[in-house]
Short mmCIF file of C-alpha atoms and ligand atoms in Angstrom, two decimals:
data_model
loop_
_atom_site.label_atom_id
_atom_site.label_comp_id
_atom_site.label_asym_id
_atom_site.label_seq_id
_atom_site.Cartn_x
_atom_site.Cartn_y
_atom_site.Cartn_z
CA MET A 1323 85.13 110.83 114.55
CA ARG A 1324 84.28 107.10 114.50
CA HIS A 1325 81.43 107.17 112.07
CA ALA A 1326 82.60 109.86 109.65
CA PRO A 1327 86.19 110.82 110.35
CA MET A 1328 86.72 112.76 107.10
CA GLN A 1329 83.63 114.89 107.71
CA PHE A 1330 84.46 115.39 111.35
CA LEU A 1331 88.01 116.55 110.55
CA THR A 1332 86.67 118.95 107.94
CA ARG A 1333 84.26 120.56 110.33
CA VAL A 1334 87.03 120.94 112.89
CA ALA A 1335 89.35 122.42 110.23
CA ILE A 1336 86.75 124.90 109.15
CA ARG A 1337 85.62 125.93 112.59
CA TYR A 1338 88.94 126.21 114.40
CA GLY A 1339 91.59 126.39 111.62
CA GLY A 1340 95.29 126.60 112.68
CA VAL A 1341 96.09 123.80 115.06
CA ALA A 1342 93.17 122.03 116.77
CA ARG A 1343 93.81 119.51 119.52
CA ILE A 1344 91.43 116.54 119.34
CA PRO A 1345 91.17 114.26 122.38
CA LEU A 1346 91.26 110.52 121.48
CA ALA A 1347 91.00 107.53 123.66
CA ARG A 1348 94.77 107.56 124.24
CA GLY A 1349 96.18 111.07 124.07
CA PHE A 1350 95.62 113.84 121.50
CA LEU A 1351 95.72 114.37 117.78
CA TYR A 1352 96.90 117.80 116.60
CA LEU A 1353 95.09 118.73 113.32
CA VAL A 1354 97.12 121.11 111.37
CA SER A 1355 95.11 123.27 108.84
CA GLY A 1356 95.64 126.04 106.31
CA PRO A 1357 98.30 126.23 103.74
CA GLU A 1358 100.76 128.40 105.84
CA LEU A 1359 100.84 126.11 108.77
CA ILE A 1360 100.97 122.98 106.60
CA LYS A 1361 104.07 124.52 104.90
CA ALA A 1362 105.58 125.14 108.34
CA LEU A 1363 105.01 121.55 109.35
CA LEU A 1364 106.20 119.86 106.04
CA VAL A 1365 108.88 122.19 104.96
CA ASP A 1366 110.11 124.91 107.41
CA HIS A 1367 110.15 122.63 110.51
CA ARG A 1368 110.62 119.36 108.62
CA THR A 1369 113.80 118.28 110.64
CA ARG A 1370 111.67 118.53 113.89
CA PHE A 1371 109.27 115.84 112.71
CA ILE A 1372 109.46 112.35 111.48
CA LYS A 1373 106.80 110.38 109.62
CA ASN A 1374 104.43 108.58 111.95
CA THR A 1375 105.38 104.87 111.85
CA ARG A 1376 103.47 103.87 114.89
CA TYR A 1377 101.15 101.90 112.67
CA SER A 1378 103.13 98.69 113.11
CA VAL A 1379 101.25 96.61 110.46
CA MET A 1380 102.42 98.95 107.75
CA GLN A 1381 105.94 98.52 109.03
CA ARG A 1382 105.62 94.77 108.78
CA VAL A 1383 104.46 95.01 105.14
CA LEU A 1384 106.72 97.62 103.77
CA GLY A 1385 109.69 97.47 106.17
CA GLN A 1386 112.39 100.01 105.56
CA GLY A 1387 111.24 101.06 102.06
CA LEU A 1388 111.15 104.50 100.82
CA LEU A 1389 107.77 105.31 102.35
CA LEU A 1390 108.63 104.61 105.97
CA SER A 1391 112.47 104.91 106.19
CA GLU A 1392 114.13 107.95 107.74
CA GLY A 1393 117.41 109.81 107.69
CA ASP A 1394 120.37 108.48 105.70
CA VAL A 1395 118.51 105.21 104.81
CA TRP A 1396 115.69 107.22 103.28
CA ARG A 1397 118.07 109.66 101.46
CA ARG A 1398 120.02 106.78 99.78
CA GLN A 1399 116.88 105.14 98.77
CA ARG A 1400 115.37 108.27 97.33
CA LEU A 1401 118.48 109.03 95.38
CA ALA A 1402 118.74 105.57 94.00
CA ALA A 1403 115.00 105.53 92.99
CA GLN A 1404 114.89 109.13 91.57
CA PRO A 1405 116.26 108.39 88.08
CA SER A 1406 113.32 106.08 87.21
CA PHE A 1407 110.94 108.92 87.99
CA LYS A 1408 112.58 111.63 85.82
CA PRO A 1409 110.57 112.85 82.80
CA GLY A 1410 112.81 111.20 80.12
CA ALA A 1411 112.53 107.78 81.90
CA LEU A 1412 108.76 108.19 82.32
CA GLU A 1413 108.29 109.09 78.62
CA ARG A 1414 109.99 105.74 77.68
CA GLN A 1415 107.38 103.91 79.84
CA VAL A 1416 104.50 105.20 77.69
CA SER A 1417 105.59 102.96 74.85
CA TRP A 1418 104.69 99.83 76.73
CA MET A 1419 102.12 101.21 79.11
CA SER A 1420 99.71 102.44 76.47
CA PRO A 1421 99.65 99.05 74.63
CA MET A 1422 99.36 97.14 77.94
CA ILE A 1423 96.23 99.35 78.80
CA ALA A 1424 94.89 98.76 75.24
CA ASP A 1425 95.23 94.96 75.67
CA TYR A 1426 93.46 95.16 79.08
CA LEU A 1427 90.53 97.07 77.43
CA ASP A 1428 90.47 94.48 74.64
CA GLY A 1429 89.26 92.17 77.38
CA TRP A 1430 86.26 94.53 78.03
CA ASP A 1431 85.53 94.38 74.27
CA ALA A 1432 85.68 90.63 74.15
CA ARG A 1433 83.22 90.09 76.96
CA LYS A 1434 80.39 87.77 75.89
CA ASP A 1435 77.82 89.29 78.26
CA ARG A 1436 77.61 92.87 77.10
CA ASP A 1437 74.87 93.73 79.59
CA ALA A 1438 76.77 92.43 82.56
CA ILE A 1439 77.21 94.79 85.49
CA VAL A 1440 80.88 95.17 86.46
CA GLU A 1441 82.48 96.34 89.73
CA LEU A 1442 85.08 99.03 89.18
CA SER A 1443 87.50 98.17 91.93
CA PRO A 1444 88.61 94.72 90.79
CA GLU A 1445 89.04 96.07 87.25
CA PHE A 1446 91.21 98.91 88.24
CA GLU A 1447 93.14 96.94 90.77
CA ARG A 1448 94.11 94.29 88.21
CA LEU A 1449 95.10 96.99 85.65
CA ALA A 1450 97.10 99.03 88.17
CA GLN A 1451 98.91 95.95 89.50
CA SER A 1452 99.95 94.91 86.03
CA LEU A 1453 101.28 98.33 85.25
CA ALA A 1454 103.11 98.66 88.62
CA GLY A 1455 104.44 95.12 88.41
CA ARG A 1456 105.79 95.60 84.82
CA LEU A 1457 107.33 98.92 85.78
CA LEU A 1458 109.19 97.46 88.77
CA PHE A 1459 110.18 93.88 87.64
CA GLY A 1460 109.71 93.92 83.82
CA SER A 1461 107.66 91.35 81.82
CA VAL A 1462 108.36 88.52 84.34
CA PHE A 1463 105.68 90.05 86.60
CA ALA A 1464 102.96 88.66 84.28
CA GLN A 1465 103.60 85.08 85.59
CA HIS A 1466 103.08 86.24 89.16
CA ALA A 1467 100.14 88.68 88.62
CA ALA A 1468 97.47 86.15 89.68
CA ALA A 1469 99.25 85.13 92.82
CA ILE A 1470 99.91 88.66 93.83
CA LEU A 1471 96.35 89.62 93.19
CA GLY A 1472 95.17 86.85 95.50
CA ILE A 1473 97.58 88.00 98.16
CA THR A 1474 96.38 91.57 98.05
CA GLU A 1475 92.78 90.38 98.37
CA SER A 1476 93.65 88.38 101.55
CA MET A 1477 95.54 91.37 102.83
CA ARG A 1478 92.42 93.46 102.55
CA LYS A 1479 90.37 90.78 104.29
CA TYR A 1480 92.67 90.44 107.26
CA TRP A 1481 94.01 93.96 107.49
CA PRO A 1482 93.18 95.49 110.98
CA SER A 1483 91.62 98.53 109.23
CA VAL A 1484 92.80 101.94 110.53
CA PRO A 1485 94.02 101.86 114.11
CA ARG A 1486 90.66 102.63 115.62
CA LEU A 1487 91.92 103.39 119.14
CA TRP A 1488 88.42 104.02 120.12
CA ARG A 1489 86.90 100.80 118.81
CA PRO A 1490 89.21 97.88 119.13
CA LEU A 1491 88.19 94.38 117.85
CA THR A 1492 87.79 91.61 120.29
CA LYS A 1493 91.06 90.03 121.35
CA LYS A 1494 90.17 86.74 119.67
CA ARG A 1495 89.36 88.27 116.36
CA GLN A 1496 92.45 90.34 116.40
CA ALA A 1497 94.57 87.30 116.99
CA GLU A 1498 92.85 85.24 114.17
CA ASN A 1499 93.20 88.05 111.72
CA ALA A 1500 96.82 88.68 112.73
CA ARG A 1501 97.62 84.99 112.19
CA HIS A 1502 95.99 84.94 108.71
CA LEU A 1503 97.70 88.22 107.87
CA GLU A 1504 101.09 86.98 108.90
CA GLN A 1505 100.72 83.99 106.57
CA THR A 1506 99.69 86.12 103.71
CA LEU A 1507 102.56 88.49 104.23
CA ALA A 1508 105.03 85.55 104.31
CA GLU A 1509 103.57 84.56 100.86
CA LEU A 1510 103.97 87.98 99.61
CA ASP A 1511 107.67 88.11 100.63
CA ALA A 1512 108.21 84.69 98.80
CA GLN A 1513 106.61 86.07 95.67
CA ILE A 1514 108.65 89.28 95.79
CA LEU A 1515 111.91 87.41 96.36
CA ALA A 1516 111.03 85.08 93.43
CA LEU A 1517 110.27 88.06 91.23
CA ILE A 1518 113.54 89.78 92.21
CA GLY A 1519 115.52 86.65 91.14
CA GLU A 1520 113.61 86.11 87.90
CA SER A 1521 113.78 89.83 86.98
CA GLN A 1522 117.56 89.87 87.48
CA ALA A 1523 117.94 86.70 85.35
CA ALA A 1524 115.88 88.30 82.58
CA ALA A 1525 118.11 91.34 82.56
CA GLU A 1526 115.27 93.49 81.16
CA PRO A 1527 115.49 97.26 82.00
CA CYS A 1528 113.06 98.04 84.85
CA MET A 1529 112.97 99.87 88.08
CA LEU A 1530 114.76 97.00 89.92
CA SER A 1531 117.62 97.12 87.39
CA THR A 1532 117.98 100.87 88.06
CA LEU A 1533 118.21 100.21 91.83
CA ARG A 1534 120.84 97.55 91.27
CA ALA A 1535 122.78 99.88 88.82
CA ASP A 1536 122.99 102.31 91.65
CA ALA A 1537 125.64 100.12 93.24
CA ALA A 1538 127.73 100.40 90.12
CA ASP A 1539 128.09 104.10 90.92
CA GLY A 1540 130.25 103.33 93.89
CA CYS A 1541 127.45 102.87 96.51
CA LYS A 1542 127.17 99.77 98.61
CA PRO A 1543 124.84 97.39 96.80
CA PHE A 1544 121.38 97.09 98.30
CA THR A 1545 121.00 93.75 100.12
CA THR A 1546 118.19 91.38 98.87
CA ALA A 1547 116.14 92.29 102.05
CA GLU A 1548 116.56 96.02 101.30
CA LEU A 1549 115.44 95.43 97.65
CA CYS A 1550 112.44 93.33 98.84
CA ASP A 1551 111.26 96.22 101.18
CA GLN A 1552 111.82 98.69 98.37
CA MET A 1553 109.94 96.72 95.79
CA LYS A 1554 107.01 96.05 98.05
CA THR A 1555 106.89 99.82 98.95
CA LEU A 1556 106.91 100.95 95.40
CA PHE A 1557 104.36 98.30 94.36
CA PHE A 1558 101.83 99.17 97.12
CA ALA A 1559 102.39 103.01 96.95
CA GLY A 1560 102.11 102.80 93.19
CA TYR A 1561 99.20 100.51 92.48
CA GLU A 1562 96.70 101.11 95.17
CA THR A 1563 96.62 104.91 94.86
CA THR A 1564 96.29 104.66 91.09
CA ALA A 1565 93.46 102.12 91.26
CA THR A 1566 91.66 104.10 93.83
CA SER A 1567 91.91 107.44 91.91
CA MET A 1568 90.61 105.65 88.74
CA ILE A 1569 87.57 104.36 90.64
CA TRP A 1570 86.77 107.88 91.84
CA THR A 1571 87.49 109.42 88.45
CA HIS A 1572 84.99 107.15 86.65
CA TYR A 1573 82.47 107.50 89.38
CA LEU A 1574 82.55 111.22 89.05
CA LEU A 1575 82.51 111.06 85.17
CA GLY A 1576 79.43 108.79 85.45
CA ARG A 1577 77.71 111.39 87.44
CA HIS A 1578 78.63 114.45 85.49
CA GLY A 1579 77.59 114.16 81.87
CA ALA A 1580 78.72 117.67 80.77
CA VAL A 1581 82.30 116.99 82.05
CA ARG A 1582 82.41 113.62 80.32
CA ALA A 1583 81.18 115.32 77.11
CA ARG A 1584 84.14 117.65 77.20
CA VAL A 1585 86.46 114.66 77.91
CA LEU A 1586 85.08 112.92 74.77
CA GLN A 1587 85.48 116.13 72.72
CA GLU A 1588 89.20 116.30 73.68
CA VAL A 1589 90.04 112.59 73.20
CA ASP A 1590 88.13 112.36 69.89
CA GLN A 1591 90.37 115.02 68.40
CA ILE A 1592 93.28 112.59 68.69
CA PRO A 1593 93.70 110.42 65.45
CA ALA A 1594 92.14 107.00 65.83
CA GLY A 1595 94.41 104.18 67.06
CA ARG A 1596 94.62 101.65 69.92
CA THR A 1597 97.33 103.46 71.76
CA LEU A 1598 98.62 106.98 72.67
CA THR A 1599 102.01 108.61 72.29
CA VAL A 1600 103.58 110.92 74.73
CA GLU A 1601 102.91 113.83 72.36
CA GLN A 1602 99.25 112.91 72.28
CA LEU A 1603 99.17 112.83 76.11
CA ASP A 1604 100.33 116.49 76.11
CA ALA A 1605 97.30 117.27 74.08
CA LEU A 1606 94.89 116.26 76.87
CA PRO A 1607 94.76 119.33 79.22
CA TYR A 1608 91.13 118.82 80.17
CA VAL A 1609 91.67 115.16 80.98
CA GLU A 1610 94.42 116.35 83.30
CA GLN A 1611 92.08 118.88 84.94
CA VAL A 1612 89.41 116.24 85.55
CA PHE A 1613 92.00 114.00 87.28
CA LYS A 1614 93.29 116.88 89.42
CA GLU A 1615 89.80 117.81 90.44
CA THR A 1616 89.12 114.15 91.31
CA LEU A 1617 92.20 114.08 93.53
CA ARG A 1618 91.00 117.27 95.23
CA LEU A 1619 87.62 115.75 96.17
CA TYR A 1620 88.94 112.19 96.82
CA SER A 1621 92.59 112.16 97.54
CA PRO A 1622 93.51 108.47 97.76
CA ILE A 1623 95.88 109.33 100.59
CA HIS A 1624 93.53 111.26 102.90
CA SER A 1625 95.89 112.38 105.54
CA LEU A 1626 99.56 112.91 106.40
CA SER A 1627 100.85 112.16 109.91
CA ARG A 1628 103.99 113.28 111.65
CA VAL A 1629 105.52 112.91 115.10
CA ALA A 1630 107.27 115.76 116.80
CA LEU A 1631 110.85 114.91 117.77
CA GLU A 1632 110.96 117.91 120.16
CA GLU A 1633 108.58 120.63 121.38
CA CYS A 1634 107.65 122.76 118.41
CA GLU A 1635 105.65 125.94 117.88
CA LEU A 1636 103.33 126.13 114.84
CA GLY A 1637 101.60 129.42 114.30
CA GLY A 1638 101.47 130.30 118.01
CA TYR A 1639 100.42 126.85 119.12
CA VAL A 1640 102.82 124.63 121.02
CA LEU A 1641 103.10 120.89 120.04
CA PRO A 1642 104.73 118.90 122.82
CA LYS A 1643 107.52 116.38 122.01
CA GLY A 1644 105.95 113.18 120.74
CA ALA A 1645 102.85 114.88 119.60
CA THR A 1646 101.06 113.42 116.49
CA ALA A 1647 100.43 116.14 114.01
CA MET A 1648 98.02 115.38 111.25
CA VAL A 1649 97.10 117.04 107.96
CA SER A 1650 93.75 115.97 106.62
CA LEU A 1651 94.03 116.32 102.81
CA TYR A 1652 90.31 115.70 102.63
CA ALA A 1653 89.73 118.72 104.84
CA SER A 1654 92.33 120.95 103.31
CA HIS A 1655 90.80 120.35 99.90
CA ARG A 1656 87.50 121.60 101.20
CA LEU A 1657 88.37 124.84 102.94
CA PRO A 1658 85.90 127.30 101.58
CA GLN A 1659 88.33 130.27 101.61
CA HIS A 1660 90.55 128.43 99.04
CA TRP A 1661 87.86 126.30 97.33
CA PRO A 1662 84.61 128.16 96.67
CA HIS A 1663 81.63 125.71 96.58
CA PRO A 1664 84.03 123.00 97.81
CA ARG A 1665 81.62 120.07 97.28
CA ARG A 1666 81.15 120.79 93.65
CA PHE A 1667 83.06 118.75 91.11
CA ASP A 1668 84.46 121.43 88.80
CA PRO A 1669 87.64 120.79 86.73
CA GLU A 1670 87.72 124.43 85.76
CA ARG A 1671 89.48 125.00 89.13
CA PHE A 1672 92.50 123.57 87.56
CA THR A 1673 93.01 125.70 84.37
CA PRO A 1674 96.57 127.02 84.55
CA ALA A 1675 95.26 130.51 85.44
CA HIS A 1676 93.27 129.22 88.44
CA SER A 1677 95.96 126.94 89.59
CA ALA A 1678 98.57 129.76 89.50
CA ALA A 1679 96.34 131.97 91.66
CA ARG A 1680 96.10 129.51 94.50
CA HIS A 1681 98.42 128.99 97.45
CA ARG A 1682 100.87 126.09 96.58
CA PHE A 1683 99.98 124.32 99.90
CA SER A 1684 96.23 124.49 99.45
CA TYR A 1685 96.38 121.46 97.09
CA LEU A 1686 98.34 118.42 98.33
CA PRO A 1687 97.22 115.15 96.92
CA PHE A 1688 100.89 114.26 96.44
CA ALA A 1689 101.94 115.85 99.75
CA ALA A 1690 104.75 118.39 99.68
CA GLY A 1691 108.31 118.96 100.86
CA HIS A 1692 111.00 116.45 100.93
CA ARG A 1693 108.70 113.54 101.57
CA ASN A 1694 106.43 114.34 98.69
CA CYS A 1695 105.24 111.50 96.33
CA ILE A 1696 108.09 110.38 94.16
CA GLY A 1697 105.55 108.96 91.70
CA ALA A 1698 103.46 112.09 91.16
CA THR A 1699 104.37 112.63 87.52
CA LEU A 1700 104.14 108.91 86.85
CA ALA A 1701 100.71 108.78 88.36
CA MET A 1702 99.55 111.70 86.13
CA VAL A 1703 100.89 109.87 82.95
CA GLU A 1704 99.26 106.62 83.97
CA ALA A 1705 95.97 108.39 84.83
CA LYS A 1706 95.73 110.35 81.53
CA LEU A 1707 96.54 107.14 79.54
CA ILE A 1708 93.81 105.11 81.35
CA ILE A 1709 91.11 107.89 81.28
CA ALA A 1710 91.75 108.79 77.65
CA GLN A 1711 92.01 105.20 76.45
CA ILE A 1712 88.80 104.22 78.15
CA ALA A 1713 86.95 107.33 76.93
CA ARG A 1714 87.87 106.65 73.35
CA ARG A 1715 86.39 103.14 73.41
CA PHE A 1716 83.79 102.85 76.06
CA HIS A 1717 81.00 104.46 77.89
CA LEU A 1718 80.91 103.33 81.57
CA HIS A 1719 77.15 103.74 82.53
CA LEU A 1720 77.02 104.20 86.21
CA VAL A 1721 74.59 101.66 87.78
CA THR A 1722 75.28 102.57 91.36
CA ARG A 1723 72.65 105.05 92.45
CA ALA A 1724 73.01 105.02 96.25
CA PRO A 1725 74.99 107.94 97.67
CA VAL A 1726 78.67 107.00 97.96
CA ARG A 1727 80.67 108.21 100.93
CA PRO A 1728 84.42 108.23 101.26
CA HIS A 1729 85.83 105.35 103.51
CA ALA A 1730 89.09 106.18 105.26
CA GLY A 1731 91.11 103.03 105.25
CA THR A 1732 94.85 102.95 104.30
CA THR A 1733 93.62 104.67 101.14
CA MET A 1734 90.31 106.48 100.82
CA HIS A 1735 87.94 104.20 98.99
CA PRO A 1736 84.32 104.58 98.12
CA SER A 1737 82.07 103.32 100.98
CA HIS A 1738 80.70 100.55 98.73
CA GLU A 1739 81.36 99.09 95.30
CA ILE A 1740 80.88 101.36 92.19
CA ARG A 1741 79.13 99.38 89.61
CA VAL A 1742 78.91 100.21 85.87
CA ARG A 1743 77.76 98.75 82.65
CA ILE A 1744 80.52 98.82 79.98
CA GLU A 1745 79.26 99.81 76.58
CA PRO A 1746 81.63 99.93 73.63
CA ARG A 1747 81.52 103.45 71.92
CA ARG A 1748 83.19 102.76 68.56
CA THR A 1749 86.31 100.93 67.30
CA ALA A 1750 89.24 103.08 68.18
C1 LIG B 1035 97.11 109.03 92.26
C2 LIG B 1035 98.29 108.43 92.65
C3 LIG B 1035 99.14 108.76 93.89
C4 LIG B 1035 98.82 109.50 94.96
C5 LIG B 1035 97.59 110.29 95.16
C6 LIG B 1035 99.95 109.45 95.88
C7 LIG B 1035 100.04 110.19 97.01
C8 LIG B 1035 101.23 110.19 97.86
C9 LIG B 1035 101.25 110.93 99.06
C10 LIG B 1035 100.27 111.83 99.63
C11 LIG B 1035 102.51 110.65 99.58
C12 LIG B 1035 103.06 111.13 100.93
C13 LIG B 1035 102.79 110.21 102.08
C14 LIG B 1035 103.13 110.74 103.47
O1 LIG B 1035 103.82 111.68 103.58
O2 LIG B 1035 102.70 110.05 104.42
C15 LIG B 1035 103.15 109.72 98.73
C16 LIG B 1035 104.44 109.18 98.94
C17 LIG B 1035 105.01 108.30 98.13
N1 LIG B 1035 104.54 107.79 96.88
FE1 LIG B 1035 102.79 108.33 96.05
N2 LIG B 1035 100.92 108.66 95.27
C18 LIG B 1035 100.44 108.28 94.07
C19 LIG B 1035 101.14 107.45 93.13
C20 LIG B 1035 102.39 106.87 93.41
C21 LIG B 1035 103.08 106.08 92.38
C22 LIG B 1035 102.55 105.63 90.99
C23 LIG B 1035 104.23 105.70 93.05
C24 LIG B 1035 105.38 104.78 92.53
C25 LIG B 1035 105.27 103.87 91.64
C26 LIG B 1035 104.33 106.31 94.34
C27 LIG B 1035 105.24 106.16 95.24
C28 LIG B 1035 105.42 106.86 96.46
C29 LIG B 1035 106.55 106.69 97.34
C30 LIG B 1035 107.69 105.73 97.24
C31 LIG B 1035 106.27 107.62 98.39
C32 LIG B 1035 107.16 107.92 99.57
C33 LIG B 1035 108.21 108.97 99.22
C34 LIG B 1035 109.22 109.35 100.29
O3 LIG B 1035 108.76 109.43 101.41
O4 LIG B 1035 110.26 109.76 99.89
N3 LIG B 1035 103.11 107.01 94.49
N4 LIG B 1035 102.36 109.49 97.61
#
């Protein structure tokens, strides 16, 4: 469990199925596996569980934003944010997202040292942050982009990794890290508050302006502190998952030449140009399959965790009040009865016919039920734009040869940097 938690949980899920009680240093973890029981946990018995917010650092960063809030506070936030994630609203975003991605890729074209080896994670983090920042705050984000990038780098450095109950850091190291992290988080709050003020003054339509408009519909306006929590939540939930999924996608494309060739075949059918339209995105079904298969193998959110508010029976197993129930998306996406040859990267699994034949709860990269990912459709739009725009212009030659393992942090990253050489294909 300590050295390879994902693989351990997968073995437990395959061997025991149902509910498996795993002893940890302090108490037990109840691993819930199989689509029927996952549905029971996330949908049928949803009122008997709340999200696990025992991870207090996350609370400190995101506060009472949409990801961690509960009850009426959550409901109000979800309703207020929802209009920005509706298909019509998302289609409007493509008109600035696609040129923004194209401008970013111009930077790759303009590099003097064509043979330089590049690490994927800083590239995709910068791009994903710019997209999330512009979406949330409008164009004013650009002036804060460098500062926010620095802050997220320090957060990573001082973050107390996953709560590894079985391997705590020394008290001294914990205290030092906590002090640095606290300073960094204070800087983050200052940046977000400044952005909220500047975005309001600029009066450009963005997600923040939609949240403010919610008050015009007769609801009590959000306080600045509430807006700050919400903006931080949407920023982190939006950018980190997108960046991580892009790293995995390009790692897999680098390893699977035949899949990449089919992607090229599809994107090259689109008339040449720097950007893509919404209609052109619809003409990329194979790119979508590639992205879905990447999320199956390497779901950026690797697990969902819930706490039982009362004793609850799931499939004949009794979970006591206060029990931590966990769904490992990594394990769920590798159950051989739902995913033949589960380790194989095979986008054919996501043809419409194959997808329709599967249990809805066997594939959960965006979770399911009332706390599912509000940004799932947006994530798909962003991913297709990025994958297709890169594929039209560049070949990312994988330089990393060492085996890459998933590392379960707050999101599931590759165990070490993925390095590529960026070679321009042709002028798009
Ligand atoms: C590949 C990209 C993404 C993946 C894999 C992903 C995955 C998920 C998952 C699994 C959850 C449920 C977490 C839990 O129950 O503990 C979630 C929730 C959430 N996601 Fe995403 N997400 C992605 C992109 C985005 C984007 C682009 C946004 C917004 C800009 C976003 C905003 C949120 C929010 C606000 C929640 C909490 C929703 C609620 O509890 O009502 N996500 N996401």
